[in-house]
Structure formats: structure tokens, C-alpha cells
Coordinates of C-alpha atoms in Angstrom, one line a residue:
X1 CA 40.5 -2.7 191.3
X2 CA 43.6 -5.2 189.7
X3 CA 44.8 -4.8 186.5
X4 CA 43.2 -8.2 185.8
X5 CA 39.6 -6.8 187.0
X6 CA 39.9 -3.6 184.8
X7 CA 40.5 -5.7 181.8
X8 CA 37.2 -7.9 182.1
X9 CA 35.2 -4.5 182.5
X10 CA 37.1 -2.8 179.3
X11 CA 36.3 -5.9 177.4
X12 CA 32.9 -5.7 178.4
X13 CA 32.4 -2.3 177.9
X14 CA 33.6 -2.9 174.3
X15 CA 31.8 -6.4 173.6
X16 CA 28.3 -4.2 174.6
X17 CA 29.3 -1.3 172.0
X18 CA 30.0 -4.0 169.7
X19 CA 26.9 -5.7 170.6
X20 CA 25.3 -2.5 170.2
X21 CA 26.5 -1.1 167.0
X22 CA 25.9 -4.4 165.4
X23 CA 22.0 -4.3 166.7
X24 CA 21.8 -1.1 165.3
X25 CA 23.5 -2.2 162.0
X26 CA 20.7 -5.1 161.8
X27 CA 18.2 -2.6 161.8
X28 CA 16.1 -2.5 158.7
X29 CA 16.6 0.3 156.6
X30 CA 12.7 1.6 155.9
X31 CA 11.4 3.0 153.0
X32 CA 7.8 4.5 153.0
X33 CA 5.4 4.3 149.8
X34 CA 2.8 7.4 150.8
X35 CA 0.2 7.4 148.4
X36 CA -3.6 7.5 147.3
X37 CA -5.0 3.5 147.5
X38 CA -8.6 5.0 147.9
X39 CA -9.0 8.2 146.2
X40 CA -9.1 9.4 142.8
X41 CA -5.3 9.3 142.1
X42 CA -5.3 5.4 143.1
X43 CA -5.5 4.2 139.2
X44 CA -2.5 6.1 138.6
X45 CA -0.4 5.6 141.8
X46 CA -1.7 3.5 144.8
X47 CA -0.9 0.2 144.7
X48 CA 1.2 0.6 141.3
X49 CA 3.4 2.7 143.3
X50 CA 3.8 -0.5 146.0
X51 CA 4.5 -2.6 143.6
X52 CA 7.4 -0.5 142.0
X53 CA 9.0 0.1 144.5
X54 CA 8.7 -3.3 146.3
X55 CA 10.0 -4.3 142.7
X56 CA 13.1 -1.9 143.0
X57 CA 13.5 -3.9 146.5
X58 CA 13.8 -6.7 145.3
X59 CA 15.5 -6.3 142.3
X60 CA 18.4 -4.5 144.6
X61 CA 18.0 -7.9 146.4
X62 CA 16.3 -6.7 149.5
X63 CA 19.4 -5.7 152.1
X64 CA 21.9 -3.0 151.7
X65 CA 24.9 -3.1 154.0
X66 CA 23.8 -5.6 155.8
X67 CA 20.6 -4.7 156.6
X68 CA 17.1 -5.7 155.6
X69 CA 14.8 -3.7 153.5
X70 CA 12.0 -2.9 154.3
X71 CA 8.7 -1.0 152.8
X72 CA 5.6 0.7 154.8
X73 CA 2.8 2.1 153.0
X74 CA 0.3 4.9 153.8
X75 CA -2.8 6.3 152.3
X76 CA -2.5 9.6 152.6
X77 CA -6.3 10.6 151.4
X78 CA -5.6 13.6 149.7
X79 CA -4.6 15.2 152.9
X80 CA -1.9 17.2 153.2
X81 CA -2.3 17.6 156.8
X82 CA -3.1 13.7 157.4
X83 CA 0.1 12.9 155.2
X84 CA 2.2 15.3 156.8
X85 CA 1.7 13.8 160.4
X86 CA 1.4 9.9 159.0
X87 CA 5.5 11.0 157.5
X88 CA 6.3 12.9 161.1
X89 CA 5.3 9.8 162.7
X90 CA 7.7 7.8 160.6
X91 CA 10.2 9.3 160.1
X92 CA 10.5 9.9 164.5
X93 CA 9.1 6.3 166.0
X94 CA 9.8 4.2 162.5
X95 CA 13.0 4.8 161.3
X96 CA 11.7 5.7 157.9
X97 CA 14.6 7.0 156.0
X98 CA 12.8 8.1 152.5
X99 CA 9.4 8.8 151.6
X100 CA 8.4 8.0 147.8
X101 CA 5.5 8.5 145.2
X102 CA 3.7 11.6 147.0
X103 CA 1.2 11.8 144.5
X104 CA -1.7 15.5 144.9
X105 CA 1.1 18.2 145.0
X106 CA -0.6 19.8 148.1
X107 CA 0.8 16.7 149.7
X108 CA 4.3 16.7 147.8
X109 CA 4.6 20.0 149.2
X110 CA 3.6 19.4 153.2
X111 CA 6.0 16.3 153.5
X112 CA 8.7 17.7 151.7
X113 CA 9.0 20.7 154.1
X114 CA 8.7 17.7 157.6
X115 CA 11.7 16.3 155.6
X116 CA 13.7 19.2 155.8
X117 CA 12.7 19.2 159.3
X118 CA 13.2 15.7 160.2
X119 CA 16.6 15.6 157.9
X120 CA 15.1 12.4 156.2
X121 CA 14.8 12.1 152.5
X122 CA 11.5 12.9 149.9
X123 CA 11.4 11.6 146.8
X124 CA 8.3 13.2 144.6
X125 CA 7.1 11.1 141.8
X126 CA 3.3 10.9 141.4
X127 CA 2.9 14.9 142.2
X128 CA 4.0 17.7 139.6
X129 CA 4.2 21.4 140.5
X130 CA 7.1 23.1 139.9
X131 CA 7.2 24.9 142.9
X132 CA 8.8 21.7 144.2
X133 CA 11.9 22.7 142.8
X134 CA 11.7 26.0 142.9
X135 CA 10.5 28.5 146.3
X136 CA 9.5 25.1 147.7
X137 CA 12.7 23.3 147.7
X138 CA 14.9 21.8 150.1
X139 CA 18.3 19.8 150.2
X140 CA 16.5 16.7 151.0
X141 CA 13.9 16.3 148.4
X142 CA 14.0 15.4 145.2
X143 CA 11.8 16.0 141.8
X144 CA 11.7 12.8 140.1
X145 CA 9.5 11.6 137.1
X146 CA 8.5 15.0 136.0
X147 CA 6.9 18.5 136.4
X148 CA 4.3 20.8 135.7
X149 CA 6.9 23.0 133.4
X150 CA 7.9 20.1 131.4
X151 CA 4.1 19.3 130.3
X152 CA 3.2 22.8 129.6
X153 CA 6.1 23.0 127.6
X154 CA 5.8 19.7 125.6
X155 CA 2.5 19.5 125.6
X156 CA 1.5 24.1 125.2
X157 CA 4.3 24.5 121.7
X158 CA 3.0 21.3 120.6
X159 CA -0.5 22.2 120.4
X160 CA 0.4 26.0 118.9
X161 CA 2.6 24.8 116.5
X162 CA -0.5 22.9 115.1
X163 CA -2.0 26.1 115.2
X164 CA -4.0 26.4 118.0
X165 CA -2.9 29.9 119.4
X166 CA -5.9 30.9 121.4
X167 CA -6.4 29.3 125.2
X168 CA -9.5 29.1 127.7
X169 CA -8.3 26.8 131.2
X170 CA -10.5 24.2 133.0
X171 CA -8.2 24.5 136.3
X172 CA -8.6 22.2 139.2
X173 CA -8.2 24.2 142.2
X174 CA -5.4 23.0 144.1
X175 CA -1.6 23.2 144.0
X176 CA -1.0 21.4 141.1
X177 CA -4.1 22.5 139.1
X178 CA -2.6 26.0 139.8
X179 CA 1.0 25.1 139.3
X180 CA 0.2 23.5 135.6
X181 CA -2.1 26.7 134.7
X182 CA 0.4 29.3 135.0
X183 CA 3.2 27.1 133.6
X184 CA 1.4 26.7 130.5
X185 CA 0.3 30.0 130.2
X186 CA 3.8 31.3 130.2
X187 CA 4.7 28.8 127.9
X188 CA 1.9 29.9 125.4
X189 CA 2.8 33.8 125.9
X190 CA 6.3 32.9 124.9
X191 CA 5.3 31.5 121.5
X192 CA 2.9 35.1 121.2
X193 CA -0.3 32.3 122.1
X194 CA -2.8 34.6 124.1
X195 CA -5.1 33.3 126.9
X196 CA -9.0 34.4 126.3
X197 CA -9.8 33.0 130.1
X198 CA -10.0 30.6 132.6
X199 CA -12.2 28.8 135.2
X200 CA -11.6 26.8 138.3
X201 CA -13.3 23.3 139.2
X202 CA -13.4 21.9 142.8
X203 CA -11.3 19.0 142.9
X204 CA -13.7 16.2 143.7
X205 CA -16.0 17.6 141.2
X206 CA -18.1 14.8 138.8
X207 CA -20.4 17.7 136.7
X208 CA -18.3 19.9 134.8
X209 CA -21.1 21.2 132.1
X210 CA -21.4 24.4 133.6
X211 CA -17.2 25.0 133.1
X212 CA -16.8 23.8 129.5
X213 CA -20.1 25.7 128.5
X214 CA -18.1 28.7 129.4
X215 CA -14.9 27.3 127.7
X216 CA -17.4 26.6 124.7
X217 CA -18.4 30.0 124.7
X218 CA -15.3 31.6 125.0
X219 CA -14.3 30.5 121.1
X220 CA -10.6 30.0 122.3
X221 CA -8.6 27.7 119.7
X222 CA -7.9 24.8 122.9
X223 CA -9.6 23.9 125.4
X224 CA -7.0 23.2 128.2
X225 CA -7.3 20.7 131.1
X226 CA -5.2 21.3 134.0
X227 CA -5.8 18.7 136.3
X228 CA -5.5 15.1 136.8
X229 CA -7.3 11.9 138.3
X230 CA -11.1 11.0 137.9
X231 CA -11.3 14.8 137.4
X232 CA -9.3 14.9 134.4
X233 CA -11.6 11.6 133.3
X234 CA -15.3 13.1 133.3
X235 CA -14.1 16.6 131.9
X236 CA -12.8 14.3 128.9
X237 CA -15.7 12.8 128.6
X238 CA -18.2 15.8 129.4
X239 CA -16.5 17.6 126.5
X240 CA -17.1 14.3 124.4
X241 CA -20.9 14.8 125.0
X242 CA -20.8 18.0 124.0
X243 CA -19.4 17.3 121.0
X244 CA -16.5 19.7 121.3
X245 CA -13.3 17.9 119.7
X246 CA -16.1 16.2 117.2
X247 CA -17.0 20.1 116.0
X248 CA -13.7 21.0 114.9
X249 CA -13.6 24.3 116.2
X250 CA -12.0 23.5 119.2
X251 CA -8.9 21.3 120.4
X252 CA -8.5 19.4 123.4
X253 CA -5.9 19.8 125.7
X254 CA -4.7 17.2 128.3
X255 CA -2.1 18.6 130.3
X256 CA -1.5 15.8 132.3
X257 CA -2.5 12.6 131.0
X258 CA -1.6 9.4 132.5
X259 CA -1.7 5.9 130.5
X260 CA -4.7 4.8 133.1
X261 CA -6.9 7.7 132.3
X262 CA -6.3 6.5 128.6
X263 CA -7.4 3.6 129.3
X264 CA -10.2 4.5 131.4
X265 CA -11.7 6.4 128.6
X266 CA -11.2 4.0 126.0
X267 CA -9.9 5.4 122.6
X268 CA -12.8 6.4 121.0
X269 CA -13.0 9.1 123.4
X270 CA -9.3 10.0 124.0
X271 CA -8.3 9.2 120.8
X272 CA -5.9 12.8 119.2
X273 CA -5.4 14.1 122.4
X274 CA -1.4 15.0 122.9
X275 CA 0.3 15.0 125.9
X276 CA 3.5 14.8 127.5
X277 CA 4.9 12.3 129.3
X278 CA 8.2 10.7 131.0
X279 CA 7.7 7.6 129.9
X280 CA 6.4 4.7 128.1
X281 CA 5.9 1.1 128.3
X282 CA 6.0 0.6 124.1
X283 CA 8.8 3.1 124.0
X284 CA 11.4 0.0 124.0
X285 CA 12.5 -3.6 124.2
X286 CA 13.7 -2.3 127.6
X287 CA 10.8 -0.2 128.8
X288 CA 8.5 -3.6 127.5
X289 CA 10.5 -5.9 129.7
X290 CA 9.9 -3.6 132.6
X291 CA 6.5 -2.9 132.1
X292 CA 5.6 -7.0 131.7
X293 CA 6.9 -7.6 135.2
X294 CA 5.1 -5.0 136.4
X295 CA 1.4 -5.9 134.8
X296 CA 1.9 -9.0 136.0
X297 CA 1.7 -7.5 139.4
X298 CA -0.8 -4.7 139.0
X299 CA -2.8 -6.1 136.2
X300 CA -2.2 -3.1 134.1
X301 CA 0.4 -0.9 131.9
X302 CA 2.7 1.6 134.5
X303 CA 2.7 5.3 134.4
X304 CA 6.0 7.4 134.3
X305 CA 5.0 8.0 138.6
X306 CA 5.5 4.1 139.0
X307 CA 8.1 3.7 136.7
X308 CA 10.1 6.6 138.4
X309 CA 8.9 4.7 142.3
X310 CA 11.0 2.0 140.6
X311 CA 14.0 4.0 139.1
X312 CA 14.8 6.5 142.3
X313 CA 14.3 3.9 144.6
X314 CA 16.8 1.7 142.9
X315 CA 18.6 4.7 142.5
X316 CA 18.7 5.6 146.3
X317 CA 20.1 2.2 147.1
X318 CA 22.5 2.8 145.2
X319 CA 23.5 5.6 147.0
X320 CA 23.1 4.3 149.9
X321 CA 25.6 1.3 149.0
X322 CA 28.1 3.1 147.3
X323 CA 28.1 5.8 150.2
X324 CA 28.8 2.8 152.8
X325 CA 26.1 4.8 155.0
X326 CA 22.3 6.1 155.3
X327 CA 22.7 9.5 156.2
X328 CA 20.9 11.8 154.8
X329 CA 23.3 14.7 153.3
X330 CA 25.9 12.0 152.3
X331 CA 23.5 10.0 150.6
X332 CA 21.7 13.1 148.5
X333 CA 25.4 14.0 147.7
X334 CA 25.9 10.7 146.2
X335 CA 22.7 10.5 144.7
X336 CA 22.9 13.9 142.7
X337 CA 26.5 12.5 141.5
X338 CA 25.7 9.7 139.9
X339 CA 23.7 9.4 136.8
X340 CA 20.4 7.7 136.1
X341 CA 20.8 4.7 133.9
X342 CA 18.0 2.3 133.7
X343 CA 14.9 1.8 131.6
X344 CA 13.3 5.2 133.0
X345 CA 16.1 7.0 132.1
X346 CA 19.5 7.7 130.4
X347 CA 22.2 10.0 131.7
X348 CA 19.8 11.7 134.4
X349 CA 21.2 13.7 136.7
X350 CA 19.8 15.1 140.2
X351 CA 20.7 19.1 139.8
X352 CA 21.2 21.3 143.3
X353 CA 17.6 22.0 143.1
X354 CA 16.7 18.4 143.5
X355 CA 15.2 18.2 140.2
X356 CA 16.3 14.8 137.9
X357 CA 16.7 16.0 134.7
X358 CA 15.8 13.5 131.4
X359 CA 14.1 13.3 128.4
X360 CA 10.5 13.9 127.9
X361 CA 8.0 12.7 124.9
X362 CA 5.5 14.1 123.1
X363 CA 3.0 12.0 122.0
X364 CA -0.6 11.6 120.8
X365 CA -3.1 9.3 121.6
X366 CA -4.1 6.8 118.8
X367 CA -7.2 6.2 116.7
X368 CA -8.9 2.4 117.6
X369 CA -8.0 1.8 114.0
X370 CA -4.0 2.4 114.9
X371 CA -4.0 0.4 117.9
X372 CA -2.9 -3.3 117.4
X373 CA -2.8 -4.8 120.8
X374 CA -3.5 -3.9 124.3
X375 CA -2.4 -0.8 125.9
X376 CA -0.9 0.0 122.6
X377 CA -2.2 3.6 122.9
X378 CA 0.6 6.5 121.9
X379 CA 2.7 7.4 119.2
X380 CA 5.5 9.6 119.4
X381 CA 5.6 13.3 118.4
X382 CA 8.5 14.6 119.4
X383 CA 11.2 13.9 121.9
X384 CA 12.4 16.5 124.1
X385 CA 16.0 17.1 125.4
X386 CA 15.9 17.1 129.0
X387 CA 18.3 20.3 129.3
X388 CA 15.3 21.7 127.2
X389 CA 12.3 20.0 129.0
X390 CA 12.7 21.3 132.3
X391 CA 12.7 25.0 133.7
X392 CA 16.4 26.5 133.6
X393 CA 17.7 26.1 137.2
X394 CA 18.7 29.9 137.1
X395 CA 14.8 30.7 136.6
X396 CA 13.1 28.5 139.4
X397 CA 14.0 30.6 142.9
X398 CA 15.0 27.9 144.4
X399 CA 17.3 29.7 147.5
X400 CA 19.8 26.3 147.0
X401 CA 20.9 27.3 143.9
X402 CA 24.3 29.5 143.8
X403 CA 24.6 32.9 141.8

């Protein structure tokens, strides 16, 4: 072969590689939304957690270098099994590069671990046990919006410092019911509270007379609901029937409460219920903003899951941008050195155990007389310190965590 031969098949060689790294360049970047659209987390997440994080999209302005953006959704039915092959699936034939909202912890917990494997990136927003961050974690998932710790602790010293110092549980049974029972019941013994029982409810359950009978007759000070969803809903409103916050011997206790199951109920019944929570559409002229955008999408106010979709989505493009690549280690090292500054968030930070540390709120749920416009449901307690609100990084197990 001449000298003049070998050139044209080197240029070749190198206008194909060209070719090829720029077809591979033009690839969209994916991001999957795997969430409940049909179940009984779908008020709370489903297609509110589409919409955020199409919003974050958007707002990036849909490419990041030089590619498009792209977002594929999936119901995962409360399966952990179903959502666990649905996320090996894309992350091997889709190019899906992170995996958001994961409300149902039993979920949360089965895709985080086919992360690790697949080396992509999970994001957990809608699900809360703690577990996530601690014997459960892994370098490529991250805790988001908040946690089962944070709400036992906001929400359990709340209630005793009003003096209810006696507990009987109402536990869903599954991950996170579990997970948000024993968090709160250390956070009671702490402040010398003492826990007179507990009882589990399936988690599809409607009837749950038979449980707060038992909770009735156990005398305890609170009442404490640890669970979420439609559950969460008809306990509410089961222990409205029975007359038990109306008595006055007993409090209420929503451990998780999301603004949707507020407004579900309406505020006759949820009315004094407190809670903790991430975040709030009223808290702001910034979280208002926000919020508007987003009812005018979803047709109703956002939880702290769709508001975080929003924030560490919009967070990982960032990292992706600023890391000039999508890898996966380079862009969690980015992402846990840069702070969170947005309208979920202010000086958040992504620890080693992937949980995003920020501020949490107590608040309690409004009388109709105190409520002046729509969705104008909460006011503020306390504010919590988020080097307070979440579990000490030393105390969580998690085997990424030096010393």
C-alpha cells in the first residue's frame, strides 16, 4: 500500500471514530420518573412527580452538553420486584442514566441496590425509610426530600413537648411503616416518652376499626399513624368517627402527612394535626412562584416529593454540566460538592451517605376558620436545623461512611 493509500484509510478510520463519538454524543441523556400513577401513592406522587421533573427539564432548557433530554416514566404498582426489573431494563437496553421519585420504600430500597449494580444513579424522593441511608446505602443513591428520622423527630418532641408522653402505633406493614415506627419510638424514649403498644395494618387495608379500638383501649396519650397514602386517609377519618381527637383524651398523630391527604380530608377533619414536612408551597414568595407553575400543570398544591423531583433533578444537571460528562462516580462527586440552592432548599448538601441535608418544618394543620384561600392549610411550629433534623451520619451504619 503507497503512502498516499495509507493516508485515505487513516482519515477514514478517524472520520468514522469522529462520526462515531459524535453519534454517541447526540444520544439523549435519559432520565426515568418511576412512580405510582395508579395506586394509592398517585395523589401524592404519580403524575406530580412527571410534571416536576419534566419542569426541571425544561427549566435546565432541555439539553446538556449537547444532548437532548429526555424523560421515561414507569408505574411501578407498588412492586418492588416489578420496579426492580422495569429499572434493570432501563438502565441496560435504554440508556437511563438516573432514576427519580421512588415513592413505597420497599421499592426505594430494590432499585437502589440494581443501581449499585448497574453503576447508574437513584435519586429517592417520594419514599422515606431511613435505612436508605443507612445499612441500605450505596455510592450511587441519594436521599433527597426527606426521611423517616426527620418526621419522627419533628413531628415525636413536638407532640411530647405538648405533653403527650404516652404512645400506642397504627403501623402499616411494610418498609416504611416499619422504618417510621421504630424511628419515632426512639425519638420518644429519648425525651423519657414510653410506648404502651402497637399494631400493624396490611397496607391496602380500607377498615381500620378493629386497630384504633385497640389504640382506644390502650389509654396512651397519642395515637400515632405510621403510614402514608389512602391508608393514612381512612385511619384519619375512622378515628374522626370515633370521635377520638373530639374526646380530648387522646391526640392524633400523623407521622407522615402529605399536603394531598390534607386536602383529601378536608379541614374539618384534619384540622390540629402536626406534622413534619420538607416543604411548603405558602412558606415563601419563592416557594409560591414555584408551586403556581406547578398547579397549573397538576391542578393541585405540590408535596415536598415533587418539589424535591424538581430540585435534584435540576440539581443533577447541574452536575452533569459542570462535570463536562455523565458518568456516574464523577457526577455523584460533583453533585455531593455543590450545594442546593433553589426554592426547595438552601445550602443543602449531599453527605457520603447520600443523604441531602436541609431544613425541616414543623407545622400544624389549620382550623377552616384560619384558612383564607385555597390550599392555605399549615402554619408553622417550629423550624428545624437540618444538621439537627436528620440522623447523625456517625449513627446510621452506613459501611460508606469513614471512622
Amino acid at each position: 500500500m503507497n503512502t498516499f493509500s495509507k493516508a485515505v484509510r487513516y482519515g477514514c478510520v478517524l472520520a468514522f471514530a469522529a462520526g462515531n463519538a459524535m453519534a454517541q454524543n447526540a444520544q439523549p441523556l435519559r432520565i426515568g420518573v418511576m412512580t405510582d400513577l395508579s395506586g394509592q401513592f398517585s395523589h401524592e406522587a404519580g403524575p406530580g412527580a412527571v410534571n416536576a421533573v419534566k419542569m426541571a427539564v425544561q427549566d435546565f432548557g432541555g439539553k446538556v452538553l449537547g444532548r437532548p433530554i429526555e424523560v421515561v416514566v414507569n408505574d411501578h404498582q407498588n412492586k418492588p420486584d416489578v420496579a426492580a426489573s422495569k429499572a434493570r431494563e432501563w438502565f441496560d437496553t435504554q440508556n437511563v442514566r438516573m432514576v427519580n421519585n421512588l415513592i413505597n420504600s420497599g421499592v426505594a430500597l430494590s432499585v437502589i441496590g440494581v443501581a449499585k449494580e448497574k453503576n447508574r444513579i437513584a435519586i429517592v424522593n417520594g419514599a422515606g425509610s431511613s435505612r436508605i441511608t443507612g445499612d441500605a446505602c450505596t455510592p450511587n443513591s441519594i436521599h433527597y426530600a426527606y426521611d423517616t428520622y426527620a418526621l419522627a423527630r419533628g413531628t415525636g418532641e413536638a407532640i411530647i413537648k405538648q405533653g403527650g408522653d404516652s404512645w400506642f402505633f397504627l403501623t402499616a406493614d411494610y418498609a416504611f411503616g416499619h422504618a417510621l415506627e421504630s424511628d419515632t419510638i426512639s425519638a420518644v424514649k429519648a425525651k423519657n416518652g414510653k410506648v404502651i403498644g402497637t399494631v400493624r395494618y396490611p397496607i391496602n387495608a380500607t377498615d381500620h376499626s378493629s386497630f384504633l379500638l385497640q389504640a382506644q383501649g390502650s389509654k396512651a396519650k397519642v395515637i400515632a399513624l405510621a403510614g402514608s397514602g389512602t391508608g393514612f386517609i381512612n385511619a384519619v377519618k375512622s378515628a374522626n368517627e370515633f370521635g377520638i381527637a373530639k374526646s380530648g383524651q387522646q391526640t392524633l398523630a400523623g407521622l407522615l402527612v402529605w399536603i394531598t391527604d390534607v386536602d383529601a380530608m378536608g379541614l374539618e377533619i384534619a384540622q390540629g394535626l402536626t406534622l413534619t414536612n420538607g416543604f411548603y408551597w405558602d412558606r415563601d414568595e419563592e416557594t409560591r412562584t414555584w408551586s403556581k407553575r406547578f398547579f397549573a400543570l397538576t391542578k393541585r398544591m405540590p408535596t415536598m416529593g415533587d418539589a424535591g423531583d424538581y430540585s435534584s433533578t435540576l440539581h443533577y444537571l447541574k452536575a452533569v454540566q459542570a462535570a463536562g460528562t455523565d458518568d456516574t462516580a464523577t457526577v455523584m462527586e460533583k453533585m455531593k460538592s455543590m450545594k442546593v440552592n433553589d426554592m426547595f432548599a438552601k445550602n443543602g448538601y449531599i453527605r457520603a451517605d447520600g443523604r441531602m441535608v436541609h431544613d425541616m418544618y414543623v407545622y400544624e394543620v389549620k382550623k377552616p376558620s384560619e384558612s383564607k384561600y385555597p390550599w392555605d392549610y399549615y402554619k408553622l411550629k417550629a423550624v428545624i436545623p437540618g444538621d439537627q433534623a436528620f440522623r447523625p451520619i456517625s449513627d446510621g451504619g452506613c459501611q460508606l461512611v469513614k471512622g
